[in-house]
């Protein structure tokens, strides 16, 4: 969506998933919203030239990473409502949101989750 309206930053999406991964709706929506918020933050605040979103699956576990090459996230910014929401959504997925500032050379946000059905059983 952002790619069509922005010249910068360059957004790269890497994945090894089928076109429509078989995920329960609640899981897919929470993962999507985390990625969406991370991307929005990178576009809006990071002053980055490049953003990479990668999603990979190993067995039943999905690994998600959003990285930018911007100015990095400040301690004050890491307490914003968007990141609080992202952390809560990751918790619902049974994950911890990992946030790291790469020394003024960008921000990395990552989380992973197991494919679960609506009753929280691992499939």
CSV table of N, CA, C and O in Angstrom, one decimal:
chain,number,residue,atom,x,y,z
A,1,UNK,N,0.8,-1.2,0.0
A,1,UNK,CA,0.0,0.0,0.0
A,1,UNK,C,0.9,1.3,0.0
A,1,UNK,O,0.6,2.2,-0.8
A,2,UNK,N,1.8,1.3,0.9
A,2,UNK,CA,2.7,2.5,1.0
A,2,UNK,C,3.6,2.7,-0.2
A,2,UNK,O,3.9,3.8,-0.6
A,3,UNK,N,4.0,1.6,-0.8
A,3,UNK,CA,4.9,1.6,-2.0
A,3,UNK,C,4.4,2.5,-3.1
A,3,UNK,O,5.1,3.2,-3.7
A,4,UNK,N,3.1,2.5,-3.4
A,4,UNK,CA,2.5,3.2,-4.5
A,4,UNK,C,2.4,4.7,-4.2
A,4,UNK,O,2.3,5.5,-5.2
A,5,UNK,N,2.5,5.1,-3.0
A,5,UNK,CA,2.3,6.6,-2.7
A,5,UNK,C,3.6,7.3,-2.3
A,5,UNK,O,3.6,8.5,-2.1
A,6,UNK,N,4.6,6.5,-2.1
A,6,UNK,CA,5.9,7.1,-1.6
A,6,UNK,C,7.0,6.8,-2.5
A,6,UNK,O,7.1,5.7,-3.0
A,7,UNK,N,7.8,7.8,-2.8
A,7,UNK,CA,9.0,7.6,-3.5
A,7,UNK,C,10.1,7.1,-2.6
A,7,UNK,O,11.0,6.3,-2.9
A,8,UNK,N,10.1,7.7,-1.4
A,8,UNK,CA,11.1,7.3,-0.3
A,8,UNK,C,10.3,7.1,0.9
A,8,UNK,O,9.3,7.7,1.2
A,9,UNK,N,10.6,6.2,1.7
A,9,UNK,CA,11.7,5.3,1.6
A,9,UNK,C,11.4,4.1,0.7
A,9,UNK,O,10.3,3.8,0.4
A,10,UNK,N,12.5,3.4,0.3
A,10,UNK,CA,12.3,2.2,-0.5
A,10,UNK,C,11.9,1.1,0.4
A,10,UNK,O,12.5,0.9,1.5
A,11,UNK,N,10.8,0.4,0.1
A,11,UNK,CA,10.3,-0.7,0.9
A,11,UNK,C,10.5,-2.0,0.2
A,11,UNK,O,10.1,-2.2,-0.9
A,12,UNK,N,11.2,-2.9,0.9
A,12,UNK,CA,11.4,-4.3,0.4
A,12,UNK,C,10.7,-5.3,1.3
A,12,UNK,O,10.8,-5.2,2.5
A,13,UNK,N,10.0,-6.2,0.6
A,13,UNK,CA,9.3,-7.3,1.4
A,13,UNK,C,9.9,-8.6,1.0
A,13,UNK,O,9.8,-9.0,-0.2
A,14,UNK,N,10.4,-9.3,1.9
A,14,UNK,CA,11.0,-10.6,1.7
A,14,UNK,C,10.2,-11.7,2.5
A,14,UNK,O,9.9,-11.4,3.6
A,15,UNK,N,9.9,-12.8,1.8
A,15,UNK,CA,9.2,-13.8,2.5
A,15,UNK,C,9.3,-15.2,1.8
A,15,UNK,O,9.7,-15.2,0.7
A,16,UNK,N,9.0,-16.2,2.5
A,16,UNK,CA,8.9,-17.5,1.9
A,16,UNK,C,7.6,-18.2,2.2
A,16,UNK,O,7.4,-19.4,2.4
A,17,UNK,N,6.5,-17.4,2.1
A,17,UNK,CA,5.2,-17.8,2.4
A,17,UNK,C,4.4,-18.0,1.1
A,17,UNK,O,4.7,-17.4,0.1
A,18,UNK,N,3.4,-18.9,1.2
A,18,UNK,CA,2.4,-19.0,0.1
A,18,UNK,C,1.6,-17.7,0.0
A,18,UNK,O,1.7,-16.8,0.9
A,19,UNK,N,0.9,-17.5,-1.1
A,19,UNK,CA,0.2,-16.2,-1.4
A,19,UNK,C,-0.7,-15.9,-0.2
A,19,UNK,O,-0.8,-14.8,0.3
A,20,UNK,N,-1.4,-16.9,0.3
A,20,UNK,CA,-2.3,-16.7,1.4
A,20,UNK,C,-2.0,-17.8,2.5
A,20,UNK,O,-2.6,-18.8,2.4
A,21,UNK,N,-1.1,-17.4,3.4
A,21,UNK,CA,-0.8,-18.4,4.5
A,21,UNK,C,-2.1,-18.8,5.3
A,21,UNK,O,-3.0,-18.0,5.5
A,22,UNK,N,-2.2,-20.1,5.6
A,22,UNK,CA,-3.3,-20.6,6.3
A,22,UNK,C,-3.2,-20.2,7.8
A,22,UNK,O,-2.7,-21.0,8.6
A,23,UNK,N,-3.7,-19.0,8.1
A,23,UNK,CA,-3.7,-18.5,9.5
A,23,UNK,C,-5.1,-18.2,10.0
A,23,UNK,O,-5.9,-17.7,9.2
A,24,UNK,N,-5.4,-18.4,11.2
A,24,UNK,CA,-6.7,-18.0,11.7
A,24,UNK,C,-6.8,-16.4,11.6
A,24,UNK,O,-5.8,-15.7,11.7
A,25,UNK,N,-8.0,-15.9,11.4
A,25,UNK,CA,-8.1,-14.5,11.2
A,25,UNK,C,-7.5,-13.6,12.3
A,25,UNK,O,-6.9,-12.6,12.0
A,26,UNK,N,-7.8,-14.0,13.5
A,26,UNK,CA,-7.3,-13.2,14.6
A,26,UNK,C,-5.8,-13.1,14.7
A,26,UNK,O,-5.2,-12.1,14.9
A,27,UNK,N,-5.1,-14.2,14.3
A,27,UNK,CA,-3.7,-14.3,14.3
A,27,UNK,C,-3.2,-13.4,13.1
A,27,UNK,O,-2.2,-12.6,13.3
A,28,UNK,N,-3.7,-13.5,12.0
A,28,UNK,CA,-3.3,-12.8,10.8
A,28,UNK,C,-3.5,-11.3,11.0
A,28,UNK,O,-2.6,-10.5,10.7
A,29,UNK,N,-4.6,-10.9,11.6
A,29,UNK,CA,-4.9,-9.5,11.8
A,29,UNK,C,-3.9,-8.9,12.8
A,29,UNK,O,-3.4,-7.8,12.6
A,30,UNK,N,-3.6,-9.6,13.9
A,30,UNK,CA,-2.7,-9.1,14.9
A,30,UNK,C,-1.3,-8.9,14.3
A,30,UNK,O,-0.6,-7.9,14.5
A,31,UNK,N,-0.8,-9.9,13.5
A,31,UNK,CA,0.5,-9.8,12.9
A,31,UNK,C,0.5,-8.7,11.9
A,31,UNK,O,1.5,-7.9,11.9
A,32,UNK,N,-0.5,-8.6,11.1
A,32,UNK,CA,-0.6,-7.5,10.1
A,32,UNK,C,-0.6,-6.1,10.8
A,32,UNK,O,0.1,-5.2,10.3
A,33,UNK,N,-1.3,-5.9,11.9
A,33,UNK,CA,-1.4,-4.6,12.5
A,33,UNK,C,0.0,-4.3,13.1
A,33,UNK,O,0.3,-3.1,13.2
A,34,UNK,N,0.7,-5.3,13.7
A,34,UNK,CA,2.0,-5.0,14.2
A,34,UNK,C,2.9,-4.5,13.0
A,34,UNK,O,3.6,-3.5,13.1
A,35,UNK,N,2.9,-5.2,11.9
A,35,UNK,CA,3.7,-4.8,10.8
A,35,UNK,C,3.3,-3.4,10.2
A,35,UNK,O,4.1,-2.6,9.9
A,36,UNK,N,2.0,-3.2,10.2
A,36,UNK,CA,1.5,-1.9,9.7
A,36,UNK,C,2.0,-0.8,10.6
A,36,UNK,O,2.4,0.3,10.1
A,37,UNK,N,1.9,-0.9,11.9
A,37,UNK,CA,2.3,0.1,12.8
A,37,UNK,C,3.8,0.4,12.7
A,37,UNK,O,4.3,1.5,12.7
A,38,UNK,N,4.6,-0.7,12.6
A,38,UNK,CA,6.1,-0.6,12.5
A,38,UNK,C,6.4,0.1,11.2
A,38,UNK,O,7.3,1.0,11.2
A,39,UNK,N,5.8,-0.2,10.1
A,39,UNK,CA,6.0,0.4,8.9
A,39,UNK,C,5.6,1.9,8.9
A,39,UNK,O,6.4,2.8,8.5
A,40,UNK,N,4.5,2.2,9.5
A,40,UNK,CA,4.0,3.6,9.6
A,40,UNK,C,5.0,4.4,10.4
A,40,UNK,O,5.4,5.5,10.0
A,41,UNK,N,5.5,3.8,11.5
A,41,UNK,CA,6.5,4.5,12.4
A,41,UNK,C,7.8,4.8,11.6
A,41,UNK,O,8.4,5.9,11.7
A,42,UNK,N,8.2,3.8,10.8
A,42,UNK,CA,9.5,4.0,10.1
A,42,UNK,C,9.3,5.0,9.0
A,42,UNK,O,10.2,5.9,8.8
A,43,UNK,N,8.2,5.1,8.3
A,43,UNK,CA,7.9,6.1,7.3
A,43,UNK,C,7.8,7.5,7.9
A,43,UNK,O,8.3,8.4,7.4
A,44,UNK,N,7.0,7.5,9.0
A,44,UNK,CA,6.7,8.8,9.6
A,44,UNK,C,7.8,9.5,10.4
A,44,UNK,O,8.0,10.7,10.4
A,45,UNK,N,8.6,8.7,11.1
A,45,UNK,CA,9.5,9.2,12.1
A,45,UNK,C,11.0,8.9,11.8
A,45,UNK,O,11.8,9.7,12.3
A,46,UNK,N,11.3,7.9,11.1
A,46,UNK,CA,12.7,7.4,11.1
A,46,UNK,C,13.6,8.2,10.1
A,46,UNK,O,14.8,8.0,10.2
A,47,UNK,N,13.1,8.9,9.2
A,47,UNK,CA,13.9,9.5,8.1
A,47,UNK,C,14.8,8.5,7.4
A,47,UNK,O,15.9,8.8,7.1
A,48,UNK,N,14.2,7.4,7.2
A,48,UNK,CA,15.0,6.3,6.6
A,48,UNK,C,14.9,6.3,5.1
A,48,UNK,O,14.0,6.9,4.5
A,49,UNK,N,15.9,5.7,4.4
A,49,UNK,CA,15.9,5.6,3.0
A,49,UNK,C,15.4,4.2,2.6
A,49,UNK,O,14.9,4.0,1.5
A,50,UNK,N,15.6,3.2,3.5
A,50,UNK,CA,15.2,1.8,3.2
A,50,UNK,C,14.5,1.2,4.4
A,50,UNK,O,14.9,1.3,5.5
A,51,UNK,N,13.5,0.4,4.1
A,51,UNK,CA,12.8,-0.4,5.0
A,51,UNK,C,12.7,-1.8,4.5
A,51,UNK,O,12.3,-2.0,3.3
A,52,UNK,N,13.0,-2.8,5.3
A,52,UNK,CA,12.9,-4.2,4.9
A,52,UNK,C,11.9,-4.9,5.9
A,52,UNK,O,12.1,-4.8,7.1
A,53,UNK,N,10.9,-5.5,5.3
A,53,UNK,CA,10.0,-6.4,6.1
A,53,UNK,C,10.3,-7.8,5.6
A,53,UNK,O,10.2,-8.1,4.4
A,54,UNK,N,10.6,-8.6,6.6
A,54,UNK,CA,10.8,-10.0,6.2
A,54,UNK,C,10.0,-10.9,7.1
A,54,UNK,O,9.8,-10.7,8.3
A,55,UNK,N,9.4,-11.9,6.5
A,55,UNK,CA,8.6,-12.9,7.2
A,55,UNK,C,9.0,-14.3,6.7
A,55,UNK,O,9.0,-14.5,5.5
A,56,UNK,N,9.4,-15.1,7.6
A,56,UNK,CA,9.8,-16.5,7.2
A,56,UNK,C,9.1,-17.5,8.2
A,56,UNK,O,8.9,-17.2,9.3
A,57,UNK,N,8.9,-18.7,7.7
A,57,UNK,CA,8.3,-19.7,8.4
A,57,UNK,C,9.2,-20.9,8.5
A,57,UNK,O,9.8,-21.3,7.5
A,58,UNK,N,9.4,-21.4,9.7
A,58,UNK,CA,10.1,-22.6,10.0
A,58,UNK,C,9.2,-23.5,10.8
A,58,UNK,O,8.9,-23.2,11.9
A,59,UNK,N,8.8,-24.6,10.2
A,59,UNK,CA,7.9,-25.5,10.9
A,59,UNK,C,6.6,-24.8,11.1
A,59,UNK,O,6.0,-24.3,10.1
A,60,UNK,N,6.1,-24.7,12.3
A,60,UNK,CA,4.9,-24.0,12.7
A,60,UNK,C,5.1,-22.6,13.2
A,60,UNK,O,4.2,-21.9,13.6
A,61,UNK,N,6.4,-22.1,13.2
A,61,UNK,CA,6.7,-20.8,13.7
A,61,UNK,C,7.0,-19.8,12.6
A,61,UNK,O,7.7,-20.1,11.6
A,62,UNK,N,6.3,-18.6,12.7
A,62,UNK,CA,6.5,-17.5,11.8
A,62,UNK,C,7.5,-16.5,12.5
A,62,UNK,O,7.3,-16.2,13.6
A,63,UNK,N,8.4,-16.0,11.7
A,63,UNK,CA,9.4,-15.0,12.2
A,63,UNK,C,9.2,-13.7,11.4
A,63,UNK,O,9.2,-13.8,10.2
A,64,UNK,N,9.0,-12.6,12.1
A,64,UNK,CA,8.7,-11.4,11.4
A,64,UNK,C,9.8,-10.3,11.9
A,64,UNK,O,10.1,-10.2,13.1
A,65,UNK,N,10.3,-9.6,10.9
A,65,UNK,CA,11.3,-8.6,11.2
A,65,UNK,C,11.1,-7.3,10.4
A,65,UNK,O,10.9,-7.5,9.1
A,66,UNK,N,11.0,-6.2,11.0
A,66,UNK,CA,10.9,-4.9,10.2
A,66,UNK,C,12.1,-4.1,10.6
A,66,UNK,O,12.3,-3.8,11.8
A,67,UNK,N,12.9,-3.7,9.6
A,67,UNK,CA,14.2,-3.0,9.8
A,67,UNK,C,14.2,-1.7,8.9
A,67,UNK,O,13.7,-1.8,7.8
A,68,UNK,N,14.7,-0.6,9.5
A,68,UNK,CA,14.9,0.6,8.7
A,68,UNK,C,16.3,1.1,8.9
A,68,UNK,O,17.0,0.7,9.9
A,69,UNK,N,16.8,2.0,8.1
A,69,UNK,CA,18.1,2.5,8.2
A,69,UNK,C,18.1,4.0,8.6
A,69,UNK,O,18.9,4.8,8.3
A,70,UNK,N,17.0,4.3,9.4
A,70,UNK,CA,16.8,5.7,9.8
A,70,UNK,C,17.6,6.1,11.0
A,70,UNK,O,18.6,5.5,11.4
A,71,UNK,N,17.1,7.1,11.7
A,71,UNK,CA,17.8,7.8,12.8
A,71,UNK,C,17.7,6.9,14.1
A,71,UNK,O,18.4,7.3,15.1
A,72,UNK,N,16.9,5.9,14.1
A,72,UNK,CA,16.8,5.1,15.3
A,72,UNK,C,15.7,5.6,16.2
A,72,UNK,O,15.3,6.7,16.1
A,73,UNK,N,15.3,4.8,17.2
A,73,UNK,CA,14.2,5.2,18.0
A,73,UNK,C,14.8,5.7,19.4
A,73,UNK,O,15.7,5.1,19.9
A,74,UNK,N,14.2,6.7,19.9
A,74,UNK,CA,14.6,7.3,21.2
A,74,UNK,C,13.9,6.5,22.3
A,74,UNK,O,12.9,5.9,22.1
A,75,UNK,N,14.5,6.7,23.5
A,75,UNK,CA,13.9,6.0,24.7
A,75,UNK,C,12.4,6.6,24.9
A,75,UNK,O,11.5,5.9,25.2
A,76,UNK,N,12.3,7.9,24.7
A,76,UNK,CA,10.9,8.5,24.8
A,76,UNK,C,9.9,7.9,23.8
A,76,UNK,O,8.8,7.6,24.2
A,77,UNK,N,10.4,7.8,22.6
A,77,UNK,CA,9.5,7.3,21.5
A,77,UNK,C,9.1,5.8,21.8
A,77,UNK,O,8.0,5.4,21.4
A,78,UNK,N,9.9,5.1,22.5
A,78,UNK,CA,9.7,3.7,22.7
A,78,UNK,C,8.5,3.4,23.7
A,78,UNK,O,8.2,2.3,24.0
A,79,UNK,N,8.0,4.5,24.2
A,79,UNK,CA,6.9,4.4,25.2
A,79,UNK,C,5.5,4.9,24.6
A,79,UNK,O,4.6,5.0,25.3
A,80,UNK,N,5.5,5.1,23.3
A,80,UNK,CA,4.3,5.7,22.6
A,80,UNK,C,3.2,4.7,22.5
A,80,UNK,O,3.4,3.4,22.6
A,81,UNK,N,2.0,5.2,22.2
A,81,UNK,CA,0.8,4.3,22.2
A,81,UNK,C,0.9,3.3,21.1
A,81,UNK,O,0.5,2.1,21.2
A,82,UNK,N,1.6,3.6,19.9
A,82,UNK,CA,1.7,2.6,18.8
A,82,UNK,C,2.6,1.4,19.3
A,82,UNK,O,2.2,0.3,19.0
A,83,UNK,N,3.7,1.7,20.0
A,83,UNK,CA,4.5,0.6,20.4
A,83,UNK,C,3.8,-0.2,21.6
A,83,UNK,O,4.0,-1.4,21.6
A,84,UNK,N,3.1,0.5,22.4
A,84,UNK,CA,2.3,-0.2,23.4
A,84,UNK,C,1.3,-1.2,22.8
A,84,UNK,O,1.2,-2.3,23.2
A,85,UNK,N,0.6,-0.7,21.7
A,85,UNK,CA,-0.3,-1.5,21.0
A,85,UNK,C,0.4,-2.7,20.3
A,85,UNK,O,-0.1,-3.8,20.4
A,86,UNK,N,1.5,-2.4,19.7
A,86,UNK,CA,2.3,-3.5,19.1
A,86,UNK,C,2.7,-4.6,20.1
A,86,UNK,O,2.6,-5.8,19.8
A,87,UNK,N,3.2,-4.2,21.3
A,87,UNK,CA,3.6,-5.1,22.3
A,87,UNK,C,2.4,-5.9,22.8
A,87,UNK,O,2.5,-7.2,23.0
A,88,UNK,N,1.2,-5.3,22.9
A,88,UNK,CA,0.0,-6.0,23.4
A,88,UNK,C,-0.4,-7.0,22.3
A,88,UNK,O,-0.7,-8.2,22.6
A,89,UNK,N,-0.4,-6.7,21.1
A,89,UNK,CA,-0.7,-7.6,20.0
A,89,UNK,C,0.3,-8.8,19.9
A,89,UNK,O,-0.1,-9.9,19.7
A,90,UNK,N,1.5,-8.5,20.1
A,90,UNK,CA,2.5,-9.6,20.1
A,90,UNK,C,2.3,-10.5,21.3
A,90,UNK,O,2.4,-11.7,21.2
A,91,UNK,N,1.9,-9.9,22.5
A,91,UNK,CA,1.6,-10.8,23.6
A,91,UNK,C,0.4,-11.7,23.3
A,91,UNK,O,0.4,-12.9,23.7
A,92,UNK,N,-0.6,-11.2,22.7
A,92,UNK,CA,-1.8,-12.0,22.3
A,92,UNK,C,-1.3,-13.1,21.4
A,92,UNK,O,-1.9,-14.2,21.4
A,93,UNK,N,-0.3,-12.9,20.6
A,93,UNK,CA,0.2,-13.9,19.7
A,93,UNK,C,1.1,-14.9,20.4
A,93,UNK,O,1.7,-15.8,19.8
A,94,UNK,N,1.4,-14.7,21.7
A,94,UNK,CA,2.3,-15.5,22.5
A,94,UNK,C,3.7,-15.2,22.3
A,94,UNK,O,4.6,-16.0,22.4
A,95,UNK,N,4.0,-13.9,22.0
A,95,UNK,CA,5.3,-13.5,21.7
A,95,UNK,C,5.7,-12.2,22.4
A,95,UNK,O,4.8,-11.6,23.0
A,96,UNK,N,7.0,-11.9,22.4
A,96,UNK,CA,7.5,-10.6,22.9
A,96,UNK,C,7.9,-9.8,21.7
A,96,UNK,O,8.6,-10.4,20.8
A,97,UNK,N,7.6,-8.6,21.7
A,97,UNK,CA,8.1,-7.7,20.7
A,97,UNK,C,9.5,-7.3,21.0
A,97,UNK,O,9.7,-6.8,22.1
A,98,UNK,N,10.4,-7.5,20.1
A,98,UNK,CA,11.8,-7.1,20.3
A,98,UNK,C,12.1,-5.8,19.6
A,98,UNK,O,11.8,-5.7,18.4
A,99,UNK,N,12.6,-4.9,20.3
A,99,UNK,CA,12.9,-3.5,19.7
A,99,UNK,C,14.3,-3.2,19.9
A,99,UNK,O,14.8,-3.2,21.1
A,100,UNK,N,15.0,-2.9,18.9
A,100,UNK,CA,16.4,-2.5,19.1
A,100,UNK,C,16.8,-1.3,18.2
A,100,UNK,O,16.4,-1.2,17.1
A,101,UNK,N,17.5,-0.4,18.8
A,101,UNK,CA,18.1,0.7,18.1
A,101,UNK,C,19.5,0.4,17.7
A,101,UNK,O,20.3,0.0,18.5
A,102,UNK,N,19.7,0.5,16.4
A,102,UNK,CA,21.0,0.0,15.9
A,102,UNK,C,22.0,1.1,15.8
A,102,UNK,O,22.7,1.4,14.8
A,103,UNK,N,22.2,1.8,17.0
A,103,UNK,CA,23.2,2.8,17.1
A,103,UNK,C,23.1,4.0,16.2
A,103,UNK,O,24.1,4.4,15.6
A,104,UNK,N,21.9,4.6,16.0
A,104,UNK,CA,21.7,5.7,15.1
A,104,UNK,C,21.7,5.3,13.7
A,104,UNK,O,21.6,6.2,12.8
A,105,UNK,N,21.7,4.0,13.4
A,105,UNK,CA,21.6,3.5,12.0
A,105,UNK,C,20.4,2.8,11.7
A,105,UNK,O,20.3,1.9,10.9
A,106,UNK,N,19.3,3.1,12.5
A,106,UNK,CA,18.0,2.4,12.2
A,106,UNK,C,17.4,1.7,13.4
A,106,UNK,O,18.0,1.8,14.5
A,107,UNK,N,16.3,1.1,13.2
A,107,UNK,CA,15.5,0.4,14.2
A,107,UNK,C,15.2,-0.9,13.7
A,107,UNK,O,14.9,-1.1,12.5
A,108,UNK,N,15.2,-1.9,14.5
A,108,UNK,CA,14.8,-3.3,14.2
A,108,UNK,C,13.7,-3.7,15.2
A,108,UNK,O,13.8,-3.6,16.4
A,109,UNK,N,12.6,-4.1,14.6
A,109,UNK,CA,11.4,-4.6,15.4
A,109,UNK,C,11.2,-6.1,14.9
A,109,UNK,O,11.1,-6.3,13.7
A,110,UNK,N,11.1,-7.0,15.9
A,110,UNK,CA,10.9,-8.4,15.5
A,110,UNK,C,10.0,-9.1,16.5
A,110,UNK,O,9.9,-8.7,17.7
A,111,UNK,N,9.3,-10.1,16.0
A,111,UNK,CA,8.5,-11.0,16.8
A,111,UNK,C,8.3,-12.3,16.1
A,111,UNK,O,8.6,-12.4,14.9
A,112,UNK,N,7.9,-13.3,16.8
A,112,UNK,CA,7.6,-14.6,16.2
A,112,UNK,C,6.4,-15.1,16.8
A,112,UNK,O,6.0,-14.8,17.9
A,113,UNK,N,5.7,-16.1,16.2
A,113,UNK,CA,4.5,-16.7,16.7
A,113,UNK,C,4.3,-18.1,16.1
A,113,UNK,O,4.8,-18.3,15.0
A,114,UNK,N,3.6,-18.9,16.8
A,114,UNK,CA,3.3,-20.2,16.3
A,114,UNK,C,1.9,-20.1,15.7
A,114,UNK,O,1.1,-19.4,16.1
A,115,UNK,N,1.8,-20.9,14.6
A,115,UNK,CA,0.5,-21.0,14.0
A,115,UNK,C,-0.5,-21.7,14.9
A,115,UNK,O,-0.2,-22.8,15.3
A,116,UNK,N,-1.5,-21.0,15.3
A,116,UNK,CA,-2.5,-21.5,16.3
A,116,UNK,C,-3.9,-21.4,15.7
A,116,UNK,O,-4.2,-20.6,14.8
A,117,UNK,N,-4.8,-22.3,16.2
A,117,UNK,CA,-6.2,-22.2,15.8
A,117,UNK,C,-6.9,-21.2,16.7
A,117,UNK,O,-6.2,-20.7,17.6
A,118,UNK,N,-8.1,-21.0,16.6
A,118,UNK,CA,-8.9,-20.0,17.4
A,118,UNK,C,-8.9,-20.4,18.9
A,118,UNK,O,-9.2,-19.6,19.7
A,119,UNK,N,-8.7,-21.7,19.2
A,119,UNK,CA,-8.7,-22.1,20.6
A,119,UNK,C,-7.3,-22.1,21.2
A,119,UNK,O,-7.1,-22.7,22.3
A,120,UNK,N,-6.4,-21.4,20.5
A,120,UNK,CA,-5.0,-21.3,21.0
A,120,UNK,C,-4.2,-22.6,21.0
A,120,UNK,O,-3.3,-22.8,21.7
A,121,UNK,N,-4.7,-23.6,20.2
A,121,UNK,CA,-3.9,-24.8,20.1
A,121,UNK,C,-3.0,-24.7,18.9
A,121,UNK,O,-3.4,-24.2,17.8
A,122,UNK,N,-1.8,-25.2,19.1
A,122,UNK,CA,-0.8,-25.1,18.0
A,122,UNK,C,-1.2,-26.1,17.0
A,122,UNK,O,-1.5,-27.3,17.3
A,123,UNK,N,-1.2,-25.7,15.7
A,123,UNK,CA,-1.5,-26.6,14.6
A,123,UNK,C,-0.3,-27.0,13.9
A,123,UNK,O,0.7,-26.3,13.8
